[in-house]
Amino acid sequence: MYFTITCLVDFTIRMTNLRRLFILIVLMFLTTCQGSAALPRFDREQLGRSCGEVDAAWATSDWPRVIKVLESVRQNGARCGDQDPALVLYPAYYNYGAALDAKGDTVSAIDAYRRALTYNPTGQEAALALKKRGAFTPEPPSICSDERIKHALAAIPAYSPHGAGGYVTIAGSRFVLDGSTFAVRGVNYYPARAPWRRFLTDSSADTMARELDLIKGAGFNTIRVFVWYEALFDCPGSGAIPHLDALARLDSVIQLAAERGLHVLITLNDLADLIFHPLYSEPNLNAAQTAFLVARYRDEPALLAWDVRNESDVDIARGAASLRTVMDWLGRTVSDVRAIDTHHLITAGWNQDSGLTIPYVDFVSFHFWGQPDALHNRVTVLRAATTKPILLEEVGYSTRSTGEAAQVDLLRGALDAADSNGLAGWLIWSAFDYTPDVTCIPPACPGQDNTEHHFGLWRADYSPKPALQMLQARHEH
């Protein structure tokens, strides 16, 4: 049994102020009605039948039935297992929209996609489907009150540089530090228990200190880290308003690295929004945040360089932005960073088409995941196009797909090719393995184990893999 509300309001249309007022009145009416006649609750037997019905309907792609039963479960304040039905309604409505699209019922499909977004306002699949049909109107970025901005900015502590020595510069195709060649020997770094989206929200200084000790002790001289603006900043419509705890974590990883003599390559604009307020076509939303970061760390000698965005060429290949839009953004962003920071080098870590970045960057960064024999040809192409330093910014092999012995051989071959071709250095992907309980996005946790979790030189419990031992011997020679 479930309770049905007969006063229906279409939340999916683009609302004027009058419509918003009307909806508020209706919601007040419904709240009053519900206060006098509470929704009946499922007993255990009823809930079991309903959840079983959801599973059966999902298996046959009967999306109207899935949605009807889930709405009933949700309205009764119940759950199927530990899953909130509101979270399941997003994929249910999205799948329903896709099924309607396949039948040519575009109007009903658009309605389903919009309803999906009421359950997950950041649902990229539904938003992208609406964008393709010219039916997407994103909400404006949130803003802070003047008082909130004032208090937030007043609470930000000054940053104190911790690095010793000079800044890394360029001489020909090499990096130079304090008059000597600086060959990058590094790893891409996330804490083992706080990778990707969790880096700036869940990492701890004590854990990072322990992990950076391992990295330094293994003979590396550089780490590469990634800055996700959504985790770091509040109220994006108000400019650069940092979350103090997230900013403290970013400060910590830079300062802890500097104290250990490690250099830091900072990658900006990570996990950027490419759908709701796209990075490349609405760059002003991120420009103030980028400017804040560059100004904060511009006097830190331990900073190796700024990477303005990871793998923009992948964004182009996936259709998230045109080549021209991305290149215009790259030119503006590099110019903005350079105007603020005259000390540090600038690059853009691209996956395949790194040659396109040459006119804009101080050194060229590329990523490589193939067989070592193919690396020479990749470098030859770049060498023919530039005399600037070339950095192998990401290279790695998953032990889940290759095995640990093969990881040793593949990494050895790739790094031999990098060194013999005179690259300015390399950074291995990645320092640590990750477990499914830390790579998932709550509440859908734990996730599924996969190849991406096993590129580390250390296992998730910090035990070293054979590839690390090979690299340590390499450093010693």
Short mmCIF file of C-alpha atoms in Angstrom, two decimals:
data_model
loop_
_atom_site.label_atom_id
_atom_site.label_comp_id
_atom_site.label_asym_id
_atom_site.label_seq_id
_atom_site.Cartn_x
_atom_site.Cartn_y
_atom_site.Cartn_z
CA MET A 1 0.00 0.00 0.00
CA TYR A 2 1.23 3.48 -0.70
CA PHE A 3 -0.13 7.00 -0.40
CA THR A 4 -0.72 8.98 -3.60
CA ILE A 5 -0.71 12.79 -3.73
CA THR A 6 -3.18 13.97 -6.34
CA CYS A 7 -1.92 17.57 -6.59
CA LEU A 8 0.86 17.22 -9.17
CA VAL A 9 3.42 19.97 -9.82
CA ASP A 10 5.82 19.85 -12.73
CA PHE A 11 9.20 20.58 -11.22
CA THR A 12 11.01 20.07 -14.49
CA ILE A 13 9.97 23.21 -16.35
CA ARG A 14 12.05 26.33 -16.24
CA MET A 15 10.35 28.30 -13.51
CA THR A 16 9.60 32.02 -13.40
CA ASN A 17 9.31 33.79 -10.08
CA LEU A 18 5.51 33.37 -10.16
CA ARG A 19 5.85 29.65 -10.76
CA ARG A 20 8.33 29.38 -7.89
CA LEU A 21 5.86 31.20 -5.62
CA PHE A 22 3.05 28.92 -6.75
CA ILE A 23 5.12 25.83 -6.00
CA LEU A 24 6.02 27.10 -2.55
CA ILE A 25 2.31 27.57 -1.80
CA VAL A 26 1.54 24.06 -3.04
CA LEU A 27 4.37 22.61 -0.96
CA MET A 28 3.07 24.41 2.12
CA PHE A 29 -0.39 22.98 1.41
CA LEU A 30 0.96 19.46 1.01
CA THR A 31 3.00 19.75 4.19
CA THR A 32 -0.09 20.83 6.09
CA CYS A 33 -2.10 17.94 4.66
CA GLN A 34 0.60 15.44 5.51
CA GLY A 35 0.84 16.80 9.03
CA SER A 36 -2.75 15.72 9.68
CA ALA A 37 -2.57 12.43 7.76
CA ALA A 38 0.87 10.84 8.04
CA LEU A 39 1.97 8.45 5.35
CA PRO A 40 1.32 4.83 6.26
CA ARG A 41 4.50 2.79 6.75
CA PHE A 42 5.34 -0.45 5.00
CA ASP A 43 5.56 -3.49 7.17
CA ARG A 44 8.52 -5.79 6.53
CA GLU A 45 6.55 -8.12 4.26
CA GLN A 46 5.24 -5.26 2.11
CA LEU A 47 8.71 -3.74 1.83
CA GLY A 48 10.21 -7.06 0.79
CA ARG A 49 7.63 -7.48 -1.96
CA SER A 50 8.20 -3.93 -3.22
CA CYS A 51 12.00 -4.22 -3.28
CA GLY A 52 11.71 -7.54 -5.06
CA GLU A 53 9.39 -5.90 -7.56
CA VAL A 54 12.00 -3.19 -8.20
CA ASP A 55 14.65 -5.83 -8.89
CA ALA A 56 12.38 -7.74 -11.24
CA ALA A 57 11.26 -4.63 -13.11
CA TRP A 58 14.86 -3.39 -13.39
CA ALA A 59 15.94 -6.71 -14.89
CA THR A 60 13.33 -6.30 -17.65
CA SER A 61 13.94 -2.54 -18.10
CA ASP A 62 10.36 -1.78 -17.08
CA TRP A 63 11.28 1.75 -16.03
CA PRO A 64 7.75 3.08 -15.36
CA ARG A 65 7.19 0.24 -12.91
CA VAL A 66 10.63 0.71 -11.30
CA ILE A 67 9.89 4.41 -10.81
CA LYS A 68 6.39 3.85 -9.45
CA VAL A 69 7.55 1.35 -6.82
CA LEU A 70 10.63 3.35 -5.83
CA GLU A 71 8.51 6.46 -5.39
CA SER A 72 6.23 4.44 -3.13
CA VAL A 73 9.17 3.17 -1.07
CA ARG A 74 10.60 6.67 -0.80
CA GLN A 75 7.30 8.26 0.22
CA ASN A 76 6.98 5.71 3.01
CA GLY A 77 10.41 6.59 4.35
CA ALA A 78 11.69 3.08 3.66
CA ARG A 79 14.80 1.64 1.98
CA CYS A 80 15.64 -1.42 -0.05
CA GLY A 81 18.60 -2.78 1.86
CA ASP A 82 20.90 0.14 2.66
CA GLN A 83 20.12 2.01 -0.57
CA ASP A 84 18.28 5.33 -0.43
CA PRO A 85 15.54 5.09 -3.11
CA ALA A 86 16.11 8.74 -4.04
CA LEU A 87 19.59 7.79 -5.26
CA VAL A 88 18.24 4.92 -7.34
CA LEU A 89 15.55 7.12 -8.88
CA TYR A 90 18.20 9.13 -10.72
CA PRO A 91 19.42 6.20 -12.89
CA ALA A 92 15.85 4.91 -13.16
CA TYR A 93 14.58 8.18 -14.63
CA TYR A 94 17.68 8.51 -16.81
CA ASN A 95 17.26 5.00 -18.19
CA TYR A 96 13.58 5.71 -18.79
CA GLY A 97 14.54 8.83 -20.72
CA ALA A 98 17.01 6.87 -22.84
CA ALA A 99 14.34 4.25 -23.59
CA LEU A 100 11.88 6.96 -24.61
CA ASP A 101 14.56 8.55 -26.79
CA ALA A 102 15.10 5.24 -28.53
CA LYS A 103 11.39 5.16 -29.37
CA GLY A 104 11.49 8.69 -30.76
CA ASP A 105 9.44 10.21 -27.93
CA THR A 106 11.76 13.18 -27.36
CA VAL A 107 9.27 15.27 -25.37
CA SER A 108 8.70 12.56 -22.77
CA ALA A 109 12.42 11.74 -22.73
CA ILE A 110 13.27 15.35 -21.87
CA ASP A 111 10.75 15.23 -19.03
CA ALA A 112 12.36 12.04 -17.68
CA TYR A 113 15.87 13.53 -17.86
CA ARG A 114 14.70 16.62 -16.01
CA ARG A 115 13.07 14.51 -13.33
CA ALA A 116 16.32 12.57 -12.99
CA LEU A 117 18.10 15.83 -12.17
CA THR A 118 15.66 16.55 -9.34
CA TYR A 119 17.14 13.50 -7.59
CA ASN A 120 20.74 14.21 -8.54
CA PRO A 121 21.26 17.86 -9.57
CA THR A 122 24.86 17.06 -10.57
CA GLY A 123 23.95 14.04 -12.70
CA GLN A 124 26.15 14.46 -15.75
CA GLU A 125 24.42 11.83 -17.88
CA ALA A 126 21.01 13.48 -17.67
CA ALA A 127 22.45 16.98 -18.05
CA LEU A 128 24.42 15.95 -21.13
CA ALA A 129 21.34 14.31 -22.66
CA LEU A 130 19.40 17.55 -22.17
CA LYS A 131 22.25 19.65 -23.58
CA LYS A 132 22.29 17.58 -26.75
CA ARG A 133 18.60 18.38 -27.19
CA GLY A 134 18.95 22.07 -26.40
CA ALA A 135 16.79 21.63 -23.31
CA PHE A 136 19.25 22.20 -20.48
CA THR A 137 19.17 25.32 -18.30
CA PRO A 138 21.72 25.00 -15.49
CA GLU A 139 21.25 26.70 -12.17
CA PRO A 140 23.61 29.65 -11.64
CA PRO A 141 26.69 28.96 -9.52
CA SER A 142 26.10 29.45 -5.82
CA ILE A 143 27.25 32.69 -4.22
CA CYS A 144 28.15 33.65 -0.66
CA SER A 145 26.82 36.58 1.31
CA ASP A 146 29.17 39.51 1.77
CA GLU A 147 29.44 38.70 5.46
CA ARG A 148 30.32 35.07 4.78
CA ILE A 149 32.97 36.08 2.26
CA LYS A 150 34.46 38.58 4.71
CA HIS A 151 34.73 36.01 7.51
CA ALA A 152 36.07 33.28 5.21
CA LEU A 153 38.81 35.44 3.73
CA ALA A 154 39.77 36.85 7.12
CA ALA A 155 40.27 33.31 8.46
CA ILE A 156 42.77 32.28 5.76
CA PRO A 157 46.27 32.03 7.23
CA ALA A 158 49.24 33.30 5.26
CA TYR A 159 51.26 30.65 3.44
CA SER A 160 54.87 30.23 4.51
CA PRO A 161 57.26 28.75 1.91
CA HIS A 162 59.27 25.80 3.22
CA GLY A 163 61.56 24.99 0.32
CA ALA A 164 65.27 25.74 0.26
CA GLY A 165 67.36 26.89 -2.71
CA GLY A 166 66.31 28.49 -5.95
CA TYR A 167 63.57 27.90 -8.46
CA VAL A 168 63.78 25.29 -11.21
CA THR A 169 64.59 26.95 -14.55
CA ILE A 170 65.39 25.84 -18.09
CA ALA A 171 68.63 25.61 -20.04
CA GLY A 172 68.09 24.24 -23.52
CA SER A 173 66.18 20.99 -23.19
CA ARG A 174 67.04 20.48 -19.51
CA PHE A 175 65.74 21.60 -16.13
CA VAL A 176 68.29 23.42 -14.00
CA LEU A 177 68.31 23.95 -10.23
CA ASP A 178 70.98 26.06 -8.51
CA GLY A 179 73.29 25.77 -11.52
CA SER A 180 73.04 22.00 -11.97
CA THR A 181 70.87 19.78 -14.15
CA PHE A 182 67.71 18.70 -12.37
CA ALA A 183 66.41 15.44 -13.82
CA VAL A 184 62.86 14.76 -12.62
CA ARG A 185 62.52 11.35 -10.98
CA GLY A 186 59.04 11.31 -9.56
CA VAL A 187 55.65 9.79 -8.90
CA ASN A 188 52.07 10.95 -9.29
CA TYR A 189 50.77 11.14 -5.74
CA TYR A 190 47.48 10.66 -3.94
CA PRO A 191 47.39 9.39 -0.36
CA ALA A 192 46.70 5.66 -0.32
CA ARG A 193 43.52 6.15 1.71
CA ALA A 194 42.40 9.42 0.10
CA PRO A 195 42.76 9.31 -3.69
CA TRP A 196 41.01 11.43 -6.33
CA ARG A 197 37.99 13.28 -4.91
CA ARG A 198 38.97 12.45 -1.33
CA PHE A 199 42.44 14.00 -1.50
CA LEU A 200 41.44 17.45 -0.22
CA THR A 201 38.61 16.25 2.03
CA ASP A 202 39.87 13.11 3.80
CA SER A 203 43.68 13.15 3.80
CA SER A 204 45.64 13.77 7.00
CA ALA A 205 48.98 15.49 7.47
CA ASP A 206 50.35 12.59 9.54
CA THR A 207 49.52 10.08 6.81
CA MET A 208 50.95 12.27 4.08
CA ALA A 209 54.15 12.75 6.10
CA ARG A 210 54.55 8.98 6.40
CA GLU A 211 53.92 8.44 2.70
CA LEU A 212 56.25 11.22 1.59
CA ASP A 213 58.95 9.70 3.78
CA LEU A 214 58.51 6.47 1.81
CA ILE A 215 58.70 8.34 -1.50
CA LYS A 216 61.78 10.32 -0.52
CA GLY A 217 63.42 7.26 0.99
CA ALA A 218 62.96 5.37 -2.27
CA GLY A 219 65.07 7.95 -4.12
CA PHE A 220 62.42 10.10 -5.83
CA ASN A 221 62.78 13.87 -6.02
CA THR A 222 59.35 15.03 -7.27
CA ILE A 223 55.65 14.41 -6.70
CA ARG A 224 52.74 15.51 -8.86
CA VAL A 225 49.47 16.42 -7.13
CA PHE A 226 46.02 17.40 -8.41
CA VAL A 227 43.77 20.24 -7.24
CA TRP A 228 40.00 19.73 -7.45
CA TYR A 229 38.38 23.13 -7.15
CA GLU A 230 34.96 21.88 -6.07
CA ALA A 231 36.47 20.39 -2.92
CA LEU A 232 38.78 23.34 -2.30
CA PHE A 233 36.47 26.33 -2.84
CA ASP A 234 33.04 27.37 -1.62
CA CYS A 235 30.44 29.45 -3.50
CA PRO A 236 32.04 29.35 -6.99
CA GLY A 237 29.92 32.27 -8.16
CA SER A 238 31.68 34.47 -5.60
CA GLY A 239 35.23 33.86 -6.85
CA ALA A 240 37.89 32.22 -4.68
CA ILE A 241 36.47 31.42 -1.23
CA PRO A 242 38.48 28.47 0.09
CA HIS A 243 37.30 25.81 2.50
CA LEU A 244 39.85 26.23 5.28
CA ASP A 245 40.28 22.52 6.02
CA ALA A 246 40.82 21.64 2.35
CA LEU A 247 43.25 24.53 1.91
CA ALA A 248 45.15 23.35 4.98
CA ARG A 249 45.53 19.92 3.38
CA LEU A 250 46.92 21.44 0.20
CA ASP A 251 49.29 23.64 2.21
CA SER A 252 50.40 20.57 4.15
CA VAL A 253 51.29 18.37 1.20
CA ILE A 254 53.39 21.15 -0.35
CA GLN A 255 55.13 22.03 2.90
CA LEU A 256 55.72 18.41 3.89
CA ALA A 257 57.22 17.72 0.47
CA ALA A 258 59.43 20.81 0.74
CA GLU A 259 60.70 19.75 4.17
CA ARG A 260 61.83 16.46 2.61
CA GLY A 261 63.53 18.05 -0.36
CA LEU A 262 60.82 16.94 -2.77
CA HIS A 263 59.62 19.21 -5.57
CA VAL A 264 55.91 19.48 -6.35
CA LEU A 265 54.27 19.69 -9.76
CA ILE A 266 50.78 21.09 -9.16
CA THR A 267 48.04 20.23 -11.64
CA LEU A 268 45.24 22.82 -11.62
CA ASN A 269 41.60 22.49 -12.74
CA ASP A 270 41.38 18.80 -11.97
CA LEU A 271 37.99 17.06 -12.22
CA ALA A 272 36.63 20.24 -13.76
CA ASP A 273 32.97 20.77 -14.66
CA LEU A 274 32.60 20.21 -18.40
CA ILE A 275 28.80 20.09 -18.53
CA PHE A 276 26.93 22.41 -16.17
CA HIS A 277 29.27 25.43 -16.36
CA PRO A 278 31.99 24.15 -18.71
CA LEU A 279 35.55 25.05 -17.87
CA TYR A 280 36.55 25.94 -21.40
CA SER A 281 33.53 28.00 -22.46
CA GLU A 282 32.90 29.66 -19.07
CA PRO A 283 36.50 30.12 -17.87
CA ASN A 284 35.85 33.07 -15.59
CA LEU A 285 34.30 30.78 -12.97
CA ASN A 286 37.64 29.04 -12.45
CA ALA A 287 39.98 31.92 -13.28
CA ALA A 288 39.69 33.58 -9.87
CA GLN A 289 40.34 30.27 -8.11
CA THR A 290 43.37 29.57 -10.27
CA ALA A 291 44.67 33.08 -9.58
CA PHE A 292 44.25 32.53 -5.83
CA LEU A 293 46.32 29.34 -5.89
CA VAL A 294 49.05 30.75 -8.10
CA ALA A 295 49.39 33.85 -5.93
CA ARG A 296 49.45 31.76 -2.74
CA TYR A 297 52.30 29.47 -3.78
CA ARG A 298 54.30 31.63 -6.20
CA ASP A 299 57.12 32.16 -3.69
CA GLU A 300 57.52 28.46 -2.83
CA PRO A 301 60.87 27.19 -4.20
CA ALA A 302 59.72 23.58 -3.78
CA LEU A 303 57.14 24.11 -6.51
CA LEU A 304 58.52 22.64 -9.73
CA ALA A 305 55.86 23.99 -12.10
CA TRP A 306 52.18 24.58 -12.78
CA ASP A 307 50.27 22.14 -14.97
CA VAL A 308 47.17 24.11 -15.97
CA ARG A 309 44.92 21.14 -16.77
CA ASN A 310 45.32 17.39 -17.07
CA GLU A 311 44.60 15.80 -20.46
CA SER A 312 42.58 18.49 -22.21
CA ASP A 313 43.06 16.51 -25.41
CA VAL A 314 40.96 13.73 -23.87
CA ASP A 315 38.20 16.31 -23.30
CA ILE A 316 38.37 17.14 -27.01
CA ALA A 317 38.31 13.48 -28.04
CA ARG A 318 35.22 12.86 -25.89
CA GLY A 319 33.39 15.80 -27.43
CA ALA A 320 33.33 17.87 -24.23
CA ALA A 321 34.88 20.87 -26.03
CA SER A 322 36.17 21.82 -29.46
CA LEU A 323 39.87 22.07 -30.24
CA ARG A 324 39.59 25.81 -30.81
CA THR A 325 37.78 26.40 -27.51
CA VAL A 326 40.39 24.42 -25.60
CA MET A 327 43.34 26.16 -27.26
CA ASP A 328 41.83 29.59 -26.62
CA TRP A 329 41.36 28.62 -22.98
CA LEU A 330 44.92 27.28 -22.76
CA GLY A 331 46.39 30.49 -24.13
CA ARG A 332 44.39 32.69 -21.73
CA THR A 333 45.10 30.53 -18.71
CA VAL A 334 48.84 30.29 -19.29
CA SER A 335 48.98 34.05 -19.81
CA ASP A 336 47.05 34.65 -16.57
CA VAL A 337 49.30 32.33 -14.56
CA ARG A 338 52.45 33.87 -16.00
CA ALA A 339 51.25 37.38 -15.13
CA ILE A 340 50.93 36.39 -11.46
CA ASP A 341 53.93 34.09 -11.06
CA THR A 342 57.24 34.98 -12.70
CA HIS A 343 59.19 32.30 -10.79
CA HIS A 344 57.72 28.99 -11.92
CA LEU A 345 57.48 27.09 -15.15
CA ILE A 346 54.17 26.24 -16.83
CA THR A 347 53.08 23.13 -18.71
CA ALA A 348 49.93 21.28 -19.79
CA GLY A 349 49.94 17.52 -19.32
CA TRP A 350 48.31 16.04 -22.41
CA ASN A 351 47.80 12.40 -23.21
CA GLN A 352 48.37 12.08 -26.97
CA ASP A 353 48.49 15.45 -28.74
CA SER A 354 51.07 17.21 -26.58
CA GLY A 355 52.64 18.88 -29.61
CA LEU A 356 49.67 21.24 -29.79
CA THR A 357 50.68 22.78 -26.46
CA ILE A 358 54.19 23.75 -27.59
CA PRO A 359 53.45 27.43 -28.44
CA TYR A 360 52.01 28.04 -24.97
CA VAL A 361 54.09 26.12 -22.42
CA ASP A 362 57.62 26.36 -21.02
CA PHE A 363 58.09 22.62 -21.31
CA VAL A 364 56.08 19.87 -23.00
CA SER A 365 54.43 17.13 -20.93
CA PHE A 366 53.06 13.89 -22.34
CA HIS A 367 51.56 10.65 -21.00
CA PHE A 368 52.44 7.17 -22.21
CA TRP A 369 50.76 3.82 -21.52
CA GLY A 370 52.03 1.66 -24.38
CA GLN A 371 54.82 -0.81 -24.94
CA PRO A 372 58.30 0.61 -24.26
CA ASP A 373 59.40 0.09 -27.88
CA ALA A 374 56.85 2.68 -29.02
CA LEU A 375 58.13 5.40 -26.69
CA HIS A 376 61.09 6.26 -28.91
CA ASN A 377 58.81 7.14 -31.83
CA ARG A 378 56.63 9.30 -29.58
CA VAL A 379 59.63 11.28 -28.38
CA THR A 380 61.06 11.58 -31.89
CA VAL A 381 57.88 13.31 -33.08
CA LEU A 382 57.99 15.79 -30.20
CA ARG A 383 61.71 16.40 -30.60
CA ALA A 384 61.19 17.31 -34.24
CA ALA A 385 58.68 19.96 -33.20
CA THR A 386 60.47 21.68 -30.31
CA THR A 387 63.72 22.27 -28.48
CA LYS A 388 61.90 22.81 -25.21
CA PRO A 389 62.33 20.28 -22.38
CA ILE A 390 60.06 17.24 -22.64
CA LEU A 391 58.70 15.57 -19.52
CA LEU A 392 57.17 12.09 -19.41
CA GLU A 393 54.52 13.16 -16.90
CA GLU A 394 52.61 9.89 -16.55
CA VAL A 395 53.83 6.38 -17.29
CA GLY A 396 52.74 3.22 -15.56
CA TYR A 397 51.47 -0.35 -15.74
CA SER A 398 48.82 -2.00 -13.60
CA THR A 399 49.82 -5.15 -11.77
CA ARG A 400 46.20 -6.32 -11.89
CA SER A 401 46.43 -6.66 -15.68
CA THR A 402 50.13 -7.37 -16.20
CA GLY A 403 51.32 -8.95 -12.97
CA GLU A 404 54.11 -7.64 -10.76
CA ALA A 405 56.98 -9.18 -12.72
CA ALA A 406 55.72 -7.67 -15.97
CA GLN A 407 55.38 -4.26 -14.28
CA VAL A 408 59.11 -4.41 -13.53
CA ASP A 409 60.04 -5.20 -17.12
CA LEU A 410 57.66 -2.68 -18.69
CA LEU A 411 58.70 0.17 -16.40
CA ARG A 412 62.37 -0.60 -16.87
CA GLY A 413 61.95 -0.54 -20.64
CA ALA A 414 59.94 2.68 -20.65
CA LEU A 415 62.35 4.53 -18.37
CA ASP A 416 65.37 3.29 -20.33
CA ALA A 417 63.75 4.73 -23.47
CA ALA A 418 62.98 8.01 -21.69
CA ASP A 419 66.53 8.42 -20.41
CA SER A 420 68.22 7.38 -23.65
CA ASN A 421 66.12 9.93 -25.55
CA GLY A 422 67.24 12.78 -23.33
CA LEU A 423 63.94 13.59 -21.66
CA ALA A 424 63.94 16.11 -18.83
CA GLY A 425 62.56 13.46 -16.55
CA TRP A 426 59.63 11.18 -15.74
CA LEU A 427 56.88 10.65 -13.18
CA ILE A 428 55.43 7.19 -12.62
CA TRP A 429 51.72 6.57 -12.24
CA SER A 430 51.35 6.06 -9.35
CA ALA A 431 52.82 5.90 -5.87
CA PHE A 432 50.22 3.63 -4.21
CA ASP A 433 47.55 1.07 -4.94
CA TYR A 434 44.01 1.91 -3.81
CA THR A 435 41.27 -0.26 -2.36
CA PRO A 436 37.60 -0.13 -3.54
CA ASP A 437 36.42 1.37 -0.24
CA VAL A 438 38.43 4.58 -0.84
CA THR A 439 37.99 5.09 -4.58
CA CYS A 440 34.18 5.05 -4.55
CA ILE A 441 31.88 8.05 -4.22
CA PRO A 442 29.62 7.76 -1.15
CA PRO A 443 27.06 6.41 -0.58
CA ALA A 444 27.77 3.91 -3.38
CA CYS A 445 30.59 2.33 -1.39
CA PRO A 446 32.55 0.17 -1.51
CA GLY A 447 33.02 0.17 -5.25
CA GLN A 448 34.35 -2.56 -7.52
CA ASP A 449 38.02 -3.40 -7.75
CA ASN A 450 39.55 -2.68 -11.15
CA THR A 451 42.78 -2.27 -13.07
CA GLU A 452 43.06 1.43 -12.23
CA HIS A 453 43.52 0.63 -8.55
CA HIS A 454 46.77 -1.30 -9.06
CA PHE A 455 49.29 0.97 -10.79
CA GLY A 456 51.12 1.65 -7.52
CA LEU A 457 54.76 1.03 -6.69
CA TRP A 458 53.57 0.28 -3.17
CA ARG A 459 50.56 -1.89 -2.38
CA ALA A 460 47.72 -0.33 -0.40
CA ASP A 461 49.26 -1.67 2.84
CA TYR A 462 52.55 0.13 1.98
CA SER A 463 54.43 -3.06 1.19
CA PRO A 464 56.75 -2.45 -1.78
CA LYS A 465 56.27 -4.15 -5.11
CA PRO A 466 59.23 -5.57 -7.05
CA ALA A 467 59.11 -2.55 -9.42
CA LEU A 468 60.03 -0.26 -6.52
CA GLN A 469 63.06 -2.35 -5.73
CA MET A 470 64.11 -2.09 -9.39
CA LEU A 471 63.74 1.70 -9.27
CA GLN A 472 65.69 2.02 -6.05
CA ALA A 473 68.58 0.15 -7.61
CA ARG A 474 68.27 2.44 -10.62
CA HIS A 475 68.49 5.56 -8.44
CA GLU A 476 71.62 4.22 -6.73
CA HIS A 477 73.37 3.96 -10.09
#
